[in-house]
Amino acid sequence: QDSDDEISHLEWETVRVRFVKAATLSRLVDALATDDGELESTFVNVFLNTYRTFAQPEKVLELLLDRYEKLHAEPALLQPESLSDQHKKTLVSVLHVWLDGFPEDWDTDNLQRLLAFTSKRLPKSEIHMKALNRFTHRLDKYSRIPPPLPWSNDYHDFADQFGGLCLTPAFRGPPSHLLNSYRFPNIPVKHFAEQLTRMDMELFKRLIPHQCLGAIWSNRDKHECSSVLATVTQFNAVSFRVISSILIEPRLKP
């Protein structure tokens, strides 16, 4: 009887779910909010994780800011002021999600564009202060990058971004000392394997999910998927060192 009473008090609600099968980039940006101006949280996350397969961050940012400017300039006769404010609030929320979840998209130019916009439309707001802090931190970070070593030009980008975690010999010393660097140190095998695993763990923790998308990974410009490329470089470096440590020993016989 109790179960029947519980069932009798259930309320059913039909919910319409909107699916976007195909659209222009501009329409996709518009779809980040519902007709009522509410945030489409699921679509926002999907869009921000996949848009790089068909668009660049600066273009998406341009469309978001243009959308806000159009809403700001629209006369109240076209739509209620409350609805316009809700749409603008949602666009700001999208910028928050984008800044927090995808920092790799925000280079100096994009941060400057965002700051120019927030200084004009949203001065001293949370999004303005967040962008300003990110911009200041970025300038400070790159002002302290040491000059590249003359023998590690090919790998300098990875050394900066991943703290020298890769085993590539170019990280370890000048060319005259590379021969000795091919020999593994005399340490317990288990400890050595644990350290390799720890290095791999650090690289995988820094892996950016959207860079694993096939459309991005197959792009010739591998700088767009540097976190994935770093794991590949690490794997190749370990294999190279193992092969080299075997071939370099004259006492070994086939």
mmCIF file of C-alpha atoms in Angstrom:
data_model
loop_
_atom_site.group_PDB
_atom_site.id
_atom_site.type_symbol
_atom_site.label_atom_id
_atom_site.label_comp_id
_atom_site.label_asym_id
_atom_site.label_seq_id
_atom_site.Cartn_x
_atom_site.Cartn_y
_atom_site.Cartn_z
ATOM 1 C CA GLN A 1 0.000 0.000 0.000
ATOM 2 C CA ASP A 2 2.850 2.368 0.837
ATOM 3 C CA SER A 3 4.427 1.807 -2.541
ATOM 4 C CA ASP A 4 1.107 2.568 -4.274
ATOM 5 C CA ASP A 5 0.844 5.842 -2.347
ATOM 6 C CA GLU A 6 4.353 6.818 -3.387
ATOM 7 C CA ILE A 7 3.612 6.096 -7.038
ATOM 8 C CA SER A 8 0.376 8.067 -6.905
ATOM 9 C CA HIS A 9 2.292 11.170 -5.877
ATOM 10 C CA LEU A 10 4.797 11.001 -8.726
ATOM 11 C CA GLU A 11 4.655 13.843 -11.211
ATOM 12 C CA TRP A 12 5.746 13.363 -14.781
ATOM 13 C CA GLU A 13 7.078 16.149 -16.920
ATOM 14 C CA THR A 14 7.843 16.111 -20.616
ATOM 15 C CA VAL A 15 11.118 17.826 -21.393
ATOM 16 C CA ARG A 16 12.134 18.841 -24.878
ATOM 17 C CA VAL A 17 15.814 18.307 -25.596
ATOM 18 C CA ARG A 18 17.367 20.200 -28.473
ATOM 19 C CA PHE A 19 19.997 18.503 -30.609
ATOM 20 C CA VAL A 20 22.188 20.378 -33.063
ATOM 21 C CA LYS A 21 23.101 18.200 -36.032
ATOM 22 C CA ALA A 22 24.709 20.833 -38.236
ATOM 23 C CA ALA A 23 25.019 24.605 -38.282
ATOM 24 C CA THR A 24 27.308 27.447 -39.198
ATOM 25 C CA LEU A 25 29.776 28.611 -36.582
ATOM 26 C CA SER A 26 27.673 31.697 -35.911
ATOM 27 C CA ARG A 27 24.551 29.601 -35.294
ATOM 28 C CA LEU A 28 26.493 27.263 -33.024
ATOM 29 C CA VAL A 29 27.540 30.232 -30.915
ATOM 30 C CA ASP A 30 23.909 31.379 -30.763
ATOM 31 C CA ALA A 31 22.906 27.876 -29.613
ATOM 32 C CA LEU A 32 25.032 28.207 -26.479
ATOM 33 C CA ALA A 33 21.923 29.751 -24.926
ATOM 34 C CA THR A 34 18.290 28.678 -25.106
ATOM 35 C CA ASP A 35 15.580 30.889 -26.566
ATOM 36 C CA ASP A 36 14.940 32.114 -23.020
ATOM 37 C CA GLY A 37 18.581 33.034 -22.590
ATOM 38 C CA GLU A 38 19.428 30.160 -20.248
ATOM 39 C CA LEU A 39 22.810 28.470 -20.451
ATOM 40 C CA GLU A 40 22.854 25.195 -22.405
ATOM 41 C CA SER A 41 25.453 23.639 -20.098
ATOM 42 C CA THR A 42 25.756 20.322 -21.928
ATOM 43 C CA PHE A 43 26.097 21.938 -25.326
ATOM 44 C CA VAL A 44 28.597 24.495 -23.993
ATOM 45 C CA ASN A 45 30.912 21.745 -22.749
ATOM 46 C CA VAL A 46 30.613 19.759 -25.975
ATOM 47 C CA PHE A 47 31.200 22.850 -28.086
ATOM 48 C CA LEU A 48 34.258 24.023 -26.144
ATOM 49 C CA ASN A 49 35.787 20.547 -26.340
ATOM 50 C CA THR A 50 35.290 20.071 -30.079
ATOM 51 C CA TYR A 51 35.159 23.426 -31.869
ATOM 52 C CA ARG A 52 38.907 23.384 -32.647
ATOM 53 C CA THR A 53 38.269 20.785 -35.330
ATOM 54 C CA PHE A 54 36.551 23.431 -37.461
ATOM 55 C CA ALA A 55 37.365 26.864 -35.992
ATOM 56 C CA GLN A 56 40.044 28.875 -34.233
ATOM 57 C CA PRO A 57 39.728 30.333 -30.692
ATOM 58 C CA GLU A 58 40.049 33.913 -31.909
ATOM 59 C CA LYS A 59 37.103 33.475 -34.300
ATOM 60 C CA VAL A 60 34.862 32.004 -31.601
ATOM 61 C CA LEU A 61 35.824 34.817 -29.236
ATOM 62 C CA GLU A 62 35.025 37.372 -31.923
ATOM 63 C CA LEU A 63 31.554 35.881 -32.436
ATOM 64 C CA LEU A 64 30.837 35.799 -28.697
ATOM 65 C CA LEU A 65 31.826 39.429 -28.231
ATOM 66 C CA ASP A 66 29.937 40.522 -31.353
ATOM 67 C CA ARG A 67 26.862 38.718 -30.062
ATOM 68 C CA TYR A 68 27.094 40.630 -26.778
ATOM 69 C CA GLU A 69 27.535 43.948 -28.587
ATOM 70 C CA LYS A 70 24.464 43.303 -30.762
ATOM 71 C CA LEU A 71 22.371 42.511 -27.696
ATOM 72 C CA HIS A 72 23.644 45.650 -26.011
ATOM 73 C CA ALA A 73 22.771 47.796 -29.024
ATOM 74 C CA GLU A 74 19.316 46.313 -29.700
ATOM 75 C CA PRO A 75 16.456 48.649 -28.833
ATOM 76 C CA ALA A 76 14.046 47.462 -26.162
ATOM 77 C CA LEU A 77 11.273 47.186 -28.763
ATOM 78 C CA LEU A 78 12.899 44.149 -30.402
ATOM 79 C CA GLN A 79 12.942 42.081 -27.219
ATOM 80 C CA PRO A 80 12.302 42.694 -23.514
ATOM 81 C CA GLU A 81 15.197 44.171 -21.599
ATOM 82 C CA SER A 82 15.107 41.316 -19.094
ATOM 83 C CA LEU A 83 15.514 38.749 -21.891
ATOM 84 C CA SER A 84 18.393 40.693 -23.409
ATOM 85 C CA ASP A 85 20.090 40.913 -20.013
ATOM 86 C CA GLN A 86 19.668 37.169 -19.532
ATOM 87 C CA HIS A 87 21.304 36.448 -22.890
ATOM 88 C CA LYS A 88 24.199 38.750 -22.024
ATOM 89 C CA LYS A 89 24.572 37.101 -18.633
ATOM 90 C CA THR A 90 24.740 33.710 -20.333
ATOM 91 C CA LEU A 91 27.448 34.903 -22.730
ATOM 92 C CA VAL A 92 29.512 36.049 -19.758
ATOM 93 C CA SER A 93 28.994 32.635 -18.146
ATOM 94 C CA VAL A 94 30.313 30.984 -21.310
ATOM 95 C CA LEU A 95 33.421 33.168 -21.114
ATOM 96 C CA HIS A 96 33.900 32.108 -17.486
ATOM 97 C CA VAL A 97 33.666 28.419 -18.403
ATOM 98 C CA TRP A 98 36.036 28.937 -21.314
ATOM 99 C CA LEU A 99 38.623 30.800 -19.245
ATOM 100 C CA ASP A 100 38.541 28.307 -16.385
ATOM 101 C CA GLY A 101 38.374 25.080 -18.349
ATOM 102 C CA PHE A 102 40.509 25.766 -21.422
ATOM 103 C CA PRO A 103 43.416 28.063 -20.493
ATOM 104 C CA GLU A 104 45.434 26.842 -23.486
ATOM 105 C CA ASP A 105 43.049 28.753 -25.792
ATOM 106 C CA TRP A 106 43.901 32.075 -24.197
ATOM 107 C CA ASP A 107 47.078 33.433 -25.687
ATOM 108 C CA THR A 108 48.158 37.027 -25.216
ATOM 109 C CA ASP A 109 46.164 38.321 -28.202
ATOM 110 C CA ASN A 110 42.899 36.699 -27.105
ATOM 111 C CA LEU A 111 43.326 37.950 -23.552
ATOM 112 C CA GLN A 112 43.933 41.459 -24.859
ATOM 113 C CA ARG A 113 40.752 41.285 -26.959
ATOM 114 C CA LEU A 114 38.763 40.116 -23.972
ATOM 115 C CA LEU A 115 40.224 42.814 -21.728
ATOM 116 C CA ALA A 116 39.414 45.508 -24.279
ATOM 117 C CA PHE A 117 35.812 44.272 -24.281
ATOM 118 C CA THR A 118 35.438 43.934 -20.507
ATOM 119 C CA SER A 119 37.062 47.317 -19.904
ATOM 120 C CA LYS A 120 34.363 48.850 -22.076
ATOM 121 C CA ARG A 121 31.278 46.813 -21.123
ATOM 122 C CA LEU A 122 32.073 45.063 -17.839
ATOM 123 C CA PRO A 123 34.677 47.097 -15.943
ATOM 124 C CA LYS A 124 35.647 45.772 -12.498
ATOM 125 C CA SER A 125 33.433 42.725 -13.028
ATOM 126 C CA GLU A 126 34.498 39.206 -12.087
ATOM 127 C CA ILE A 127 35.221 38.271 -15.698
ATOM 128 C CA HIS A 128 37.315 41.417 -16.149
ATOM 129 C CA MET A 129 39.405 40.734 -13.042
ATOM 130 C CA LYS A 130 39.847 37.092 -14.015
ATOM 131 C CA ALA A 131 41.054 38.005 -17.503
ATOM 132 C CA LEU A 132 43.337 40.698 -16.090
ATOM 133 C CA ASN A 133 44.910 38.278 -13.605
ATOM 134 C CA ARG A 134 45.382 35.692 -16.347
ATOM 135 C CA PHE A 135 46.993 38.284 -18.627
ATOM 136 C CA THR A 136 49.315 39.559 -15.883
ATOM 137 C CA HIS A 137 50.314 36.023 -14.929
ATOM 138 C CA ARG A 138 51.047 35.174 -18.553
ATOM 139 C CA LEU A 139 53.272 38.220 -19.025
ATOM 140 C CA ASP A 140 55.118 37.444 -15.804
ATOM 141 C CA LYS A 141 55.576 33.797 -16.784
ATOM 142 C CA TYR A 142 57.064 34.517 -20.193
ATOM 143 C CA SER A 143 59.276 37.310 -18.900
ATOM 144 C CA ARG A 144 61.074 34.731 -16.720
ATOM 145 C CA ILE A 145 61.708 32.071 -19.400
ATOM 146 C CA PRO A 146 65.484 31.458 -19.674
ATOM 147 C CA PRO A 147 67.129 31.643 -23.110
ATOM 148 C CA PRO A 148 67.321 28.335 -25.024
ATOM 149 C CA LEU A 149 70.435 26.214 -24.706
ATOM 150 C CA PRO A 150 72.432 26.081 -27.953
ATOM 151 C CA TRP A 151 72.310 22.273 -28.093
ATOM 152 C CA SER A 152 68.592 21.847 -27.366
ATOM 153 C CA ASN A 153 66.808 24.035 -29.902
ATOM 154 C CA ASP A 154 64.788 21.119 -31.262
ATOM 155 C CA TYR A 155 63.365 20.271 -27.846
ATOM 156 C CA HIS A 156 63.273 23.609 -26.068
ATOM 157 C CA ASP A 157 59.495 23.992 -26.349
ATOM 158 C CA PHE A 158 58.913 20.695 -24.576
ATOM 159 C CA ALA A 159 61.503 21.483 -21.908
ATOM 160 C CA ASP A 160 59.699 24.713 -21.054
ATOM 161 C CA GLN A 161 56.196 23.325 -21.101
ATOM 162 C CA PHE A 162 56.836 20.011 -19.397
ATOM 163 C CA GLY A 163 59.687 20.837 -17.055
ATOM 164 C CA GLY A 164 62.305 18.672 -18.773
ATOM 165 C CA LEU A 165 60.403 15.467 -18.046
ATOM 166 C CA CYS A 166 61.308 13.880 -21.373
ATOM 167 C CA LEU A 167 64.324 11.602 -21.540
ATOM 168 C CA THR A 168 65.571 12.968 -24.838
ATOM 169 C CA PRO A 169 69.373 13.280 -24.493
ATOM 170 C CA ALA A 170 69.311 16.868 -25.741
ATOM 171 C CA PHE A 171 67.967 17.870 -22.325
ATOM 172 C CA ARG A 172 70.922 16.429 -20.471
ATOM 173 C CA GLY A 173 73.982 18.198 -21.775
ATOM 174 C CA PRO A 174 75.997 19.493 -24.733
ATOM 175 C CA PRO A 175 76.803 17.215 -27.699
ATOM 176 C CA SER A 176 80.256 16.279 -26.376
ATOM 177 C CA HIS A 177 78.640 14.575 -23.380
ATOM 178 C CA LEU A 178 75.793 12.826 -25.171
ATOM 179 C CA LEU A 179 77.669 9.539 -25.508
ATOM 180 C CA ASN A 180 77.799 8.990 -21.758
ATOM 181 C CA SER A 181 74.188 10.013 -21.375
ATOM 182 C CA TYR A 182 73.111 6.945 -23.358
ATOM 183 C CA ARG A 183 74.273 4.669 -20.539
ATOM 184 C CA PHE A 184 71.684 4.075 -17.849
ATOM 185 C CA PRO A 185 72.834 4.702 -14.269
ATOM 186 C CA ASN A 186 73.507 1.694 -12.066
ATOM 187 C CA ILE A 187 70.354 1.754 -9.950
ATOM 188 C CA PRO A 188 67.808 -0.944 -9.005
ATOM 189 C CA VAL A 189 65.585 -1.891 -11.920
ATOM 190 C CA LYS A 190 62.360 -1.530 -9.913
ATOM 191 C CA HIS A 191 63.286 1.964 -8.758
ATOM 192 C CA PHE A 192 64.174 2.950 -12.312
ATOM 193 C CA ALA A 193 60.811 1.670 -13.594
ATOM 194 C CA GLU A 194 58.984 3.551 -10.833
ATOM 195 C CA GLN A 195 60.696 6.788 -11.826
ATOM 196 C CA LEU A 196 59.796 6.283 -15.480
ATOM 197 C CA THR A 197 56.189 5.681 -14.454
ATOM 198 C CA ARG A 198 56.208 8.837 -12.369
ATOM 199 C CA MET A 199 57.473 10.851 -15.330
ATOM 200 C CA ASP A 200 54.752 9.371 -17.534
ATOM 201 C CA MET A 201 52.166 10.202 -14.884
ATOM 202 C CA GLU A 202 53.165 13.870 -14.898
ATOM 203 C CA LEU A 203 52.863 14.016 -18.679
ATOM 204 C CA PHE A 204 49.463 12.309 -18.688
ATOM 205 C CA LYS A 205 48.204 14.646 -15.947
ATOM 206 C CA ARG A 206 49.040 17.568 -18.234
ATOM 207 C CA LEU A 207 47.338 15.967 -21.211
ATOM 208 C CA ILE A 208 44.673 18.245 -22.695
ATOM 209 C CA PRO A 209 41.666 16.077 -23.653
ATOM 210 C CA HIS A 210 40.540 17.959 -26.753
ATOM 211 C CA GLN A 211 44.026 17.606 -28.255
ATOM 212 C CA CYS A 212 43.381 13.851 -28.508
ATOM 213 C CA LEU A 213 40.624 14.411 -31.082
ATOM 214 C CA GLY A 214 41.530 12.795 -34.372
ATOM 215 C CA ALA A 215 40.831 15.912 -36.419
ATOM 216 C CA ILE A 216 43.326 17.876 -34.321
ATOM 217 C CA TRP A 217 45.932 15.148 -33.917
ATOM 218 C CA SER A 218 46.007 14.514 -37.678
ATOM 219 C CA ASN A 219 46.688 18.200 -38.303
ATOM 220 C CA ARG A 220 50.152 18.871 -39.642
ATOM 221 C CA ASP A 221 50.618 21.681 -37.150
ATOM 222 C CA LYS A 222 51.527 19.553 -34.139
ATOM 223 C CA HIS A 223 51.898 22.627 -31.912
ATOM 224 C CA GLU A 224 48.110 22.516 -31.538
ATOM 225 C CA CYS A 225 48.425 19.187 -29.710
ATOM 226 C CA SER A 226 51.680 19.693 -27.822
ATOM 227 C CA SER A 227 50.539 17.808 -24.711
ATOM 228 C CA VAL A 228 49.852 14.675 -26.793
ATOM 229 C CA LEU A 229 53.076 15.114 -28.713
ATOM 230 C CA ALA A 230 54.981 15.292 -25.416
ATOM 231 C CA THR A 231 53.748 11.829 -24.417
ATOM 232 C CA VAL A 232 54.744 10.477 -27.837
ATOM 233 C CA THR A 233 58.151 12.128 -27.525
ATOM 234 C CA GLN A 234 58.619 10.565 -24.094
ATOM 235 C CA PHE A 235 57.737 7.092 -25.391
ATOM 236 C CA ASN A 236 60.077 7.454 -28.366
ATOM 237 C CA ALA A 237 62.848 8.797 -26.138
ATOM 238 C CA VAL A 238 62.641 5.829 -23.764
ATOM 239 C CA SER A 239 62.701 3.406 -26.698
ATOM 240 C CA PHE A 240 65.640 5.271 -28.218
ATOM 241 C CA ARG A 241 67.595 5.163 -24.966
ATOM 242 C CA VAL A 242 66.993 1.438 -24.524
ATOM 243 C CA ILE A 243 68.154 0.700 -28.067
ATOM 244 C CA SER A 244 71.159 3.008 -27.712
ATOM 245 C CA SER A 245 72.227 1.506 -24.379
ATOM 246 C CA ILE A 246 72.387 -1.883 -26.080
ATOM 247 C CA LEU A 247 74.110 -0.845 -29.300
ATOM 248 C CA ILE A 248 76.689 1.360 -27.619
ATOM 249 C CA GLU A 249 78.189 -1.436 -25.505
ATOM 250 C CA PRO A 250 81.123 -3.005 -27.391
ATOM 251 C CA ARG A 251 81.256 -6.011 -25.044
ATOM 252 C CA LEU A 252 77.793 -7.230 -25.977
ATOM 253 C CA LYS A 253 77.679 -10.032 -28.524
ATOM 254 C CA PRO A 254 74.809 -10.836 -30.889
#
